[in-house]
PDB file of C-alpha atoms in Angstrom:
ATOM      1  CA  MET O1274      33.124-104.402  62.491  1.00  0.00           C
ATOM      2  CA  SER O1275      37.062-104.062  61.658  1.00  0.00           C
ATOM      3  CA  ALA O1276      39.497-102.545  64.166  1.00  0.00           C
ATOM      4  CA  ILE O1277      40.612 -99.850  63.325  1.00  0.00           C
ATOM      5  CA  HIS O1278      44.790 -99.764  61.733  1.00  0.00           C
ATOM      6  CA  PRO O1279      47.035 -96.232  62.054  1.00  0.00           C
ATOM      7  CA  VAL O1280      49.842 -96.670  60.135  1.00  0.00           C
ATOM      8  CA  LEU O1281      53.039 -96.546  63.151  1.00  0.00           C
ATOM      9  CA  ASN O1282      54.696 -94.967  60.147  1.00  0.00           C
ATOM     10  CA  PRO O1283      53.186 -93.128  56.844  1.00  0.00           C
ATOM     11  CA  ALA O1284      56.800 -91.366  56.449  1.00  0.00           C
ATOM     12  CA  ARG O1285      57.743 -95.105  55.344  1.00  0.00           C
ATOM     13  CA  VAL O1286      55.468 -95.455  53.385  1.00  0.00           C
ATOM     14  CA  ARG O1287      55.688 -92.098  51.574  1.00  0.00           C
ATOM     15  CA  SER O1288      59.813 -92.561  51.120  1.00  0.00           C
ATOM     16  CA  ASP O1289      58.528 -96.205  49.433  1.00  0.00           C
ATOM     17  CA  LEU O1290      55.930 -94.467  47.246  1.00  0.00           C
ATOM     18  CA  SER O1291      58.566 -91.499  46.041  1.00  0.00           C
ATOM     19  CA  ARG O1292      60.873 -94.976  45.484  1.00  0.00           C
ATOM     20  CA  LEU O1293      58.822 -96.392  43.563  1.00  0.00           C
ATOM     21  CA  GLY O1294      57.864 -92.975  40.988  1.00  0.00           C
ATOM     22  CA  ARG O1295      62.119 -93.572  40.869  1.00  0.00           C
ATOM     23  CA  GLU O1296      61.902 -96.842  40.158  1.00  0.00           C
ATOM     24  CA  SER O1297      59.220 -96.449  37.019  1.00  0.00           C
ATOM     25  CA  GLU O1298      60.229 -93.214  35.639  1.00  0.00           C
ATOM     26  CA  GLN O1299      63.452 -95.189  34.290  1.00  0.00           C
ATOM     27  CA  TYR O1300      61.485 -98.305  33.128  1.00  0.00           C
ATOM     28  CA  LEU O1301      59.136 -95.934  31.713  1.00  0.00           C
ATOM     29  CA  SER O1302      61.514 -94.777  29.921  1.00  0.00           C
ATOM     30  CA  THR O1303      63.145 -97.829  28.350  1.00  0.00           C
ATOM     31  CA  VAL O1304      59.733 -98.969  27.563  1.00  0.00           C
ATOM     32  CA  GLU O1305      58.468 -95.408  25.261  1.00  0.00           C
ATOM     33  CA  SER O1306      61.681 -95.395  23.594  1.00  0.00           C
ATOM     34  CA  PHE O1307      61.098 -98.309  22.546  1.00  0.00           C
ATOM     35  CA  HIS O1308      59.884 -98.642  18.099  1.00  0.00           C
ATOM     36  CA  ASP O1309      56.651-100.274  17.493  1.00  0.00           C
ATOM     37  CA  ASP O1310      58.787-103.496  15.938  1.00  0.00           C
ATOM     38  CA  GLU O1311      61.078-103.474  19.382  1.00  0.00           C
ATOM     39  CA  PHE O1312      58.312-104.987  21.457  1.00  0.00           C
ATOM     40  CA  ASP O1313      58.405-107.820  19.197  1.00  0.00           C
ATOM     41  CA  LYS O1314      61.531-108.913  20.936  1.00  0.00           C
ATOM     42  CA  PRO O1315      61.737-111.575  23.069  1.00  0.00           C
ATOM     43  CA  SER O1316      62.606-111.191  26.963  1.00  0.00           C
ATOM     44  CA  HIS O1317      63.981-113.103  29.590  1.00  0.00           C
ATOM     45  CA  CYS O1318      60.470-114.183  30.892  1.00  0.00           C
ATOM     46  CA  GLU O1319      60.551-117.578  28.890  1.00  0.00           C
ATOM     47  CA  GLY O1320      57.591-117.354  25.875  1.00  0.00           C
ATOM     48  CA  TRP O1321      56.605-113.865  26.520  1.00  0.00           C
ATOM     49  CA  ASN O1322      58.002-111.267  24.122  1.00  0.00           C
ATOM     50  CA  ARG O1323      58.889-107.391  25.112  1.00  0.00           C
ATOM     51  CA  ALA O1324      54.754-106.439  24.854  1.00  0.00           C
ATOM     52  CA  MET O1325      53.340-109.092  26.625  1.00  0.00           C
ATOM     53  CA  VAL O1326      55.815-107.657  29.545  1.00  0.00           C
ATOM     54  CA  ILE O1327      55.515-104.841  29.491  1.00  0.00           C
ATOM     55  CA  ALA O1328      51.221-105.836  29.882  1.00  0.00           C
ATOM     56  CA  HIS O1329      52.438-107.763  32.721  1.00  0.00           C
ATOM     57  CA  VAL O1330      53.854-104.784  34.971  1.00  0.00           C
ATOM     58  CA  ALA O1331      50.732-102.732  33.256  1.00  0.00           C
ATOM     59  CA  VAL O1332      47.971-104.960  34.521  1.00  0.00           C
ATOM     60  CA  ALA O1333      49.401-105.716  37.355  1.00  0.00           C
ATOM     61  CA  ALA O1334      49.985-102.333  39.181  1.00  0.00           C
ATOM     62  CA  ARG O1335      46.197-102.350  38.054  1.00  0.00           C
ATOM     63  CA  ARG O1336      44.842-105.050  39.798  1.00  0.00           C
ATOM     64  CA  LEU O1337      46.927-103.993  42.942  1.00  0.00           C
ATOM     65  CA  THR O1338      45.131-100.747  44.309  1.00  0.00           C
ATOM     66  CA  ARG O1339      42.107-104.085  45.206  1.00  0.00           C
ATOM     67  CA  LEU O1340      45.315-104.725  47.730  1.00  0.00           C
ATOM     68  CA  LEU O1341      44.769-100.698  48.861  1.00  0.00           C
ATOM     69  CA  ASP O1342      41.143-101.412  48.722  1.00  0.00           C
ATOM     70  CA  TRP O1343      40.981-104.456  50.930  1.00  0.00           C
ATOM     71  CA  ALA O1344      44.131-103.218  53.703  1.00  0.00           C
ATOM     72  CA  GLN O1345      41.337 -99.675  53.555  1.00  0.00           C
ATOM     73  CA  THR O1346      37.801-101.789  54.336  1.00  0.00           C
ATOM     74  CA  GLY O1347      38.837-104.168  55.464  1.00  0.00           C
ATOM     75  CA  GLU O1348      37.235-106.552  52.660  1.00  0.00           C
ATOM     76  CA  GLU O1349      39.540-109.339  51.537  1.00  0.00           C
ATOM     77  CA  GLN O1350      40.364-109.495  47.592  1.00  0.00           C
ATOM     78  CA  GLN O1351      42.191-111.473  44.893  1.00  0.00           C
ATOM     79  CA  LEU O1352      43.942-109.808  41.602  1.00  0.00           C
ATOM     80  CA  PHE O1353      41.681-111.928  39.572  1.00  0.00           C
ATOM     81  CA  GLU O1354      39.729-114.456  39.184  1.00  0.00           C
ATOM     82  CA  SER O1355      40.943-117.359  37.637  1.00  0.00           C
ATOM     83  CA  LYS O1356      44.877-117.836  35.190  1.00  0.00           C
ATOM     84  CA  ASP O1357      42.232-117.172  32.286  1.00  0.00           C
ATOM     85  CA  GLU O1358      41.031-113.794  33.015  1.00  0.00           C
ATOM     86  CA  ARG O1359      44.984-112.604  33.815  1.00  0.00           C
ATOM     87  CA  THR O1360      45.506-114.489  30.980  1.00  0.00           C
ATOM     88  CA  GLU O1361      43.646-112.834  27.961  1.00  0.00           C
ATOM     89  CA  LEU O1362      44.323-109.502  30.071  1.00  0.00           C
ATOM     90  CA  LEU O1363      47.340-109.930  29.318  1.00  0.00           C
ATOM     91  CA  GLU O1364      47.041-110.552  26.245  1.00  0.00           C
ATOM     92  CA  GLN O1365      44.310-108.282  25.117  1.00  0.00           C
ATOM     93  CA  LEU O1366      46.934-105.276  26.750  1.00  0.00           C
ATOM     94  CA  ALA O1367      49.829-106.624  24.180  1.00  0.00           C
ATOM     95  CA  ALA O1368      48.399-107.508  21.341  1.00  0.00           C
ATOM     96  CA  LYS O1369      47.074-103.077  20.915  1.00  0.00           C
ATOM     97  CA  PRO O1370      49.107-100.559  19.391  1.00  0.00           C
ATOM     98  CA  ARG O1371      51.921 -99.551  20.959  1.00  0.00           C
ATOM     99  CA  GLU O1372      50.908 -96.339  22.206  1.00  0.00           C
ATOM    100  CA  GLU O1373      47.897 -97.010  22.916  1.00  0.00           C
ATOM    101  CA  LEU O1374      50.349 -99.645  24.622  1.00  0.00           C
ATOM    102  CA  LYS O1375      52.939 -97.099  26.475  1.00  0.00           C
ATOM    103  CA  ALA O1376      49.970 -94.324  27.912  1.00  0.00           C
ATOM    104  CA  GLU O1377      48.016 -97.486  30.451  1.00  0.00           C
ATOM    105  CA  SER O1378      52.142 -98.447  31.283  1.00  0.00           C
ATOM    106  CA  ARG O1379      51.952 -94.469  32.450  1.00  0.00           C
ATOM    107  CA  ALA O1380      48.881 -94.711  33.546  1.00  0.00           C
ATOM    108  CA  ALA O1381      48.357 -97.389  35.560  1.00  0.00           C
ATOM    109  CA  LEU O1382      52.087 -97.158  37.777  1.00  0.00           C
ATOM    110  CA  GLU O1383      51.488 -93.196  38.103  1.00  0.00           C
ATOM    111  CA  ALA O1384      47.635 -94.618  39.549  1.00  0.00           C
ATOM    112  CA  PHE O1385      48.927 -96.934  41.717  1.00  0.00           C
ATOM    113  CA  ILE O1386      51.150 -94.374  43.402  1.00  0.00           C
ATOM    114  CA  ALA O1387      48.037 -91.675  43.782  1.00  0.00           C
ATOM    115  CA  ASP O1388      46.115 -93.915  45.047  1.00  0.00           C
ATOM    116  CA  ALA O1389      48.826 -95.771  47.557  1.00  0.00           C
ATOM    117  CA  GLU O1390      48.620 -92.266  49.364  1.00  0.00           C
ATOM    118  CA  VAL O1391      45.585 -94.020  52.036  1.00  0.00           C
ATOM    119  CA  LEU O1392      48.416 -95.932  53.285  1.00  0.00           C
ATOM    120  CA  THR O1393      49.741 -93.504  55.269  1.00  0.00           C
ATOM    121  CA  GLY O1394      45.883 -92.155  56.560  1.00  0.00           C
ATOM    122  CA  GLU O1395      44.219 -95.821  58.530  1.00  0.00           C
ATOM    123  CA  LEU O1396      44.212 -99.302  57.644  1.00  0.00           C
ATOM    124  CA  LYS O1397      41.403-101.316  58.927  1.00  0.00           C
ATOM    125  CA  ALA O1398      43.474-104.509  57.265  1.00  0.00           C
ATOM    126  CA  GLU O1399      47.856-104.885  59.335  1.00  0.00           C
ATOM    127  CA  GLU O1400      47.613-107.498  56.916  1.00  0.00           C
ATOM    128  CA  VAL O1401      47.029-108.471  52.916  1.00  0.00           C
ATOM    129  CA  GLY O1402      48.090-111.159  50.379  1.00  0.00           C
ATOM    130  CA  ILE O1403      47.665-112.122  46.993  1.00  0.00           C
ATOM    131  CA  GLY O1404      46.927-116.356  47.237  1.00  0.00           C
ATOM    132  CA  PRO O1405      48.871-117.457  50.302  1.00  0.00           C
ATOM    133  CA  LYS O1406      51.277-115.288  50.402  1.00  0.00           C
ATOM    134  CA  ARG O1407      51.006-112.665  53.715  1.00  0.00           C
ATOM    135  CA  PHE O1408      52.287-108.897  54.004  1.00  0.00           C
ATOM    136  CA  PRO O1409      51.856-106.206  55.716  1.00  0.00           C
ATOM    137  CA  ALA O1410      49.137-103.768  54.487  1.00  0.00           C
ATOM    138  CA  THR O1411      52.225-101.318  53.757  1.00  0.00           C
ATOM    139  CA  SER O1412      54.867-103.088  51.559  1.00  0.00           C
ATOM    140  CA  ILE O1413      52.440-103.071  48.763  1.00  0.00           C
ATOM    141  CA  PRO O1414      54.407-100.103  47.013  1.00  0.00           C
ATOM    142  CA  ALA O1415      57.573-103.055  47.173  1.00  0.00           C
ATOM    143  CA  VAL O1416      55.150-105.556  45.919  1.00  0.00           C
ATOM    144  CA  LEU O1417      54.759-103.611  43.215  1.00  0.00           C
ATOM    145  CA  ILE O1418      58.696-102.221  43.796  1.00  0.00           C
ATOM    146  CA  ALA O1419      59.285-105.736  42.700  1.00  0.00           C
ATOM    147  CA  GLU O1420      57.855-106.213  40.377  1.00  0.00           C
ATOM    148  CA  VAL O1421      59.314-103.323  37.639  1.00  0.00           C
ATOM    149  CA  VAL O1422      62.759-104.184  39.002  1.00  0.00           C
ATOM    150  CA  VAL O1423      62.067-107.267  38.084  1.00  0.00           C
ATOM    151  CA  HIS O1424      60.609-106.812  34.846  1.00  0.00           C
ATOM    152  CA  HIS O1425      62.507-103.933  33.987  1.00  0.00           C
ATOM    153  CA  ALA O1426      65.561-106.315  33.456  1.00  0.00           C
ATOM    154  CA  ASP O1427      63.543-108.504  31.946  1.00  0.00           C
ATOM    155  CA  LEU O1428      63.280-106.666  28.570  1.00  0.00           C
ATOM    156  CA  ASP O1429      66.188-107.322  27.744  1.00  0.00           C
ATOM    157  CA  THR O1430      67.900-103.700  26.945  1.00  0.00           C
ATOM    158  CA  GLN O1431      71.520-101.962  28.475  1.00  0.00           C
ATOM    159  CA  TRP O1432      69.523-100.851  31.824  1.00  0.00           C
ATOM    160  CA  GLU O1433      70.575-103.320  34.263  1.00  0.00           C
ATOM    161  CA  VAL O1434      69.311-103.958  38.070  1.00  0.00           C
ATOM    162  CA  GLU O1435      72.416-102.674  39.598  1.00  0.00           C
ATOM    163  CA  GLU O1436      71.376 -99.112  38.126  1.00  0.00           C
ATOM    164  CA  ALA O1437      67.781 -99.352  41.344  1.00  0.00           C
ATOM    165  CA  ASP O1438      67.767 -98.751  44.274  1.00  0.00           C
ATOM    166  CA  PRO O1439      69.783-100.662  46.682  1.00  0.00           C
ATOM    167  CA  ASP O1440      66.378-100.552  48.773  1.00  0.00           C
ATOM    168  CA  SER O1441      64.193-102.151  45.344  1.00  0.00           C
ATOM    169  CA  LEU O1442      66.633-105.087  44.547  1.00  0.00           C
ATOM    170  CA  LEU O1443      66.333-105.527  48.399  1.00  0.00           C
ATOM    171  CA  ASN O1444      62.100-105.603  48.038  1.00  0.00           C
ATOM    172  CA  ALA O1445      62.631-107.413  44.649  1.00  0.00           C
ATOM    173  CA  VAL O1446      64.849-110.450  46.713  1.00  0.00           C
ATOM    174  CA  THR O1447      62.626-109.828  49.792  1.00  0.00           C
ATOM    175  CA  ALA O1448      59.522-111.037  47.167  1.00  0.00           C
ATOM    176  CA  GLY O1449      61.648-113.590  46.015  1.00  0.00           C
ATOM    177  CA  VAL O1450      62.156-115.299  48.459  1.00  0.00           C
ATOM    178  CA  LEU O1451      58.028-114.644  49.741  1.00  0.00           C
ATOM    179  CA  ASN O1452      57.386-116.908  46.340  1.00  0.00           C
ATOM    180  CA  LEU O1453      59.559-119.166  47.847  1.00  0.00           C
ATOM    181  CA  SER O1454      57.714-119.516  51.551  1.00  0.00           C
ATOM    182  CA  VAL O1455      55.149-120.682  49.713  1.00  0.00           C
ATOM    183  CA  LYS O1456      55.163-123.140  46.594  1.00  0.00           C
ATOM    184  CA  ASN O1457      57.431-126.527  47.763  1.00  0.00           C
ATOM    185  CA  SER O1458      60.851-125.043  47.972  1.00  0.00           C
ATOM    186  CA  PRO O1459      63.683-127.138  48.956  1.00  0.00           C
ATOM    187  CA  GLY O1460      66.106-125.872  52.683  1.00  0.00           C
ATOM    188  CA  LEU O1461      68.093-122.751  51.963  1.00  0.00           C
ATOM    189  CA  THR O1462      69.893-120.608  53.868  1.00  0.00           C
ATOM    190  CA  ILE O1463      69.861-117.127  51.740  1.00  0.00           C
ATOM    191  CA  VAL O1464      72.791-115.248  52.485  1.00  0.00           C
ATOM    192  CA  THR O1465      73.975-111.735  50.214  1.00  0.00           C
ATOM    193  CA  ASP O1466      77.055-109.572  50.440  1.00  0.00           C
ATOM    194  CA  GLU O1467      75.347-106.620  52.110  1.00  0.00           C
ATOM    195  CA  GLY O1468      74.154-108.196  54.608  1.00  0.00           C
ATOM    196  CA  ASP O1469      70.604-109.947  54.423  1.00  0.00           C
ATOM    197  CA  GLU O1470      69.512-113.682  55.464  1.00  0.00           C
ATOM    198  CA  TRP O1471      66.628-115.283  55.306  1.00  0.00           C
ATOM    199  CA  VAL O1472      66.118-118.816  56.216  1.00  0.00           C
ATOM    200  CA  VAL O1473      63.433-121.524  53.575  1.00  0.00           C
ATOM    201  CA  GLY O1474      62.447-124.034  55.074  1.00  0.00           C
ATOM    202  CA  ASP O1475      64.922-125.703  57.143  1.00  0.00           C
ATOM    203  CA  GLY O1476      67.654-123.447  55.785  1.00  0.00           C
ATOM    204  CA  SER O1477      68.739-127.041  55.189  1.00  0.00           C
ATOM    205  CA  LEU O1478      72.130-124.865  51.653  1.00  0.00           C
ATOM    206  CA  ARG O1479      73.463-121.727  51.952  1.00  0.00           C
ATOM    207  CA  VAL O1480      73.115-120.104  48.898  1.00  0.00           C
ATOM    208  CA  GLU O1481      75.901-116.394  49.549  1.00  0.00           C
ATOM    209  CA  GLY O1482      76.000-114.032  46.468  1.00  0.00           C
ATOM    210  CA  ASP O1483      75.513-110.064  46.352  1.00  0.00           C
ATOM    211  CA  ARG O1484      71.838-108.227  45.469  1.00  0.00           C
ATOM    212  CA  GLU O1485      71.434-108.395  42.385  1.00  0.00           C
ATOM    213  CA  GLY O1486      73.402-112.299  42.135  1.00  0.00           C
ATOM    214  CA  ILE O1487      70.455-114.311  44.737  1.00  0.00           C
ATOM    215  CA  LEU O1488      67.813-112.012  42.333  1.00  0.00           C
ATOM    216  CA  ASP O1489      69.485-113.450  39.242  1.00  0.00           C
ATOM    217  CA  TRP O1490      68.992-117.044  40.451  1.00  0.00           C
ATOM    218  CA  LEU O1491      65.311-116.774  42.227  1.00  0.00           C
ATOM    219  CA  SER O1492      63.654-114.863  39.902  1.00  0.00           C
ATOM    220  CA  ARG O1493      65.626-116.480  35.838  1.00  0.00           C
ATOM    221  CA  GLY O1494      67.309-118.985  37.826  1.00  0.00           C
ATOM    222  CA  ARG O1495      70.864-118.348  36.379  1.00  0.00           C
ATOM    223  CA  THR O1496      73.880-118.868  39.035  1.00  0.00           C
ATOM    224  CA  GLU O1497      76.478-116.832  37.509  1.00  0.00           C
ATOM    225  CA  GLY O1498      75.881-115.086  40.777  1.00  0.00           C
ATOM    226  CA  ILE O1499      75.584-117.381  43.696  1.00  0.00           C
ATOM    227  CA  TYR O1500      78.189-118.734  45.479  1.00  0.00           C
ATOM    228  CA  LEU O1501      77.478-122.869  47.174  1.00  0.00           C
ATOM    229  CA  PRO O1502      79.642-124.597  50.186  1.00  0.00           C
ATOM    230  CA  GLU O1503      82.187-126.467  48.884  1.00  0.00           C
ATOM    231  CA  GLY O1504      81.503-129.611  47.461  1.00  0.00           C
ATOM    232  CA  VAL O1505      77.342-128.916  45.894  1.00  0.00           C
ATOM    233  CA  ASP O1506      78.592-128.314  42.955  1.00  0.00           C
ATOM    234  CA  GLU O1507      74.254-127.308  41.843  1.00  0.00           C
ATOM    235  CA  ALA O1508      72.772-125.425  43.120  1.00  0.00           C
ATOM    236  CA  PRO O1509      68.681-125.962  43.524  1.00  0.00           C
ATOM    237  CA  GLU O1510      66.151-125.613  41.077  1.00  0.00           C
ATOM    238  CA  LEU O1511      64.151-123.545  42.526  1.00  0.00           C
ATOM    239  CA  PRO O1512      59.433-122.824  41.707  1.00  0.00           C
ATOM    240  CA  ALA O1513      59.183-120.686  39.275  1.00  0.00           C
ATOM    241  CA  TRP O1514      58.917-116.748  40.301  1.00  0.00           C
TER     242      TRP O1514
END
């Protein structure tokens, strides 16, 4: 029988869910403002138009509820059966009439926020994961916050990532660092102007910047907002987000 673990800080979970609600409303306001032809415009995600980015966020919100089930039951679950299944789900949703895509975007995020209340109670799994990445079950909302913030910026509108809550930016950068830690990343010490620090691998190269600049580098490889040591002319190429 799996042990039952009480959540030590349910107030933090509720705070994260409240913040997810605020970030989601900003994101949905952008999505719902698009005219039909604007969904076909390119995004900052290479090879994806806006519709694919929006479909990705909605599908992620739906499938992250599997991690909520894992936390509650103790039975490990995968978000997708295969890469092909993931691709098929995204393409099917992205091809739907635009009003349906808008409606599903809102429904998926609102459903996750409601379902994630289970994280304030007793859990059978303290830790869950996506592939090789492992993190506390109570951090599942932060994973979706990162998705919403990064992909809101990917929609290439007047909204800037600086408009996100500082803690949401921290969630997004943390997600990016976790991604590096399970992939073939060069050794890095990442330091933000806000006082955050992460070490990846041997930590041999120090990279500095504010959270916005670091996130832009981690997520899309743009280096305008980072600072390298004297004598280092180029930032290393990073694994895909």
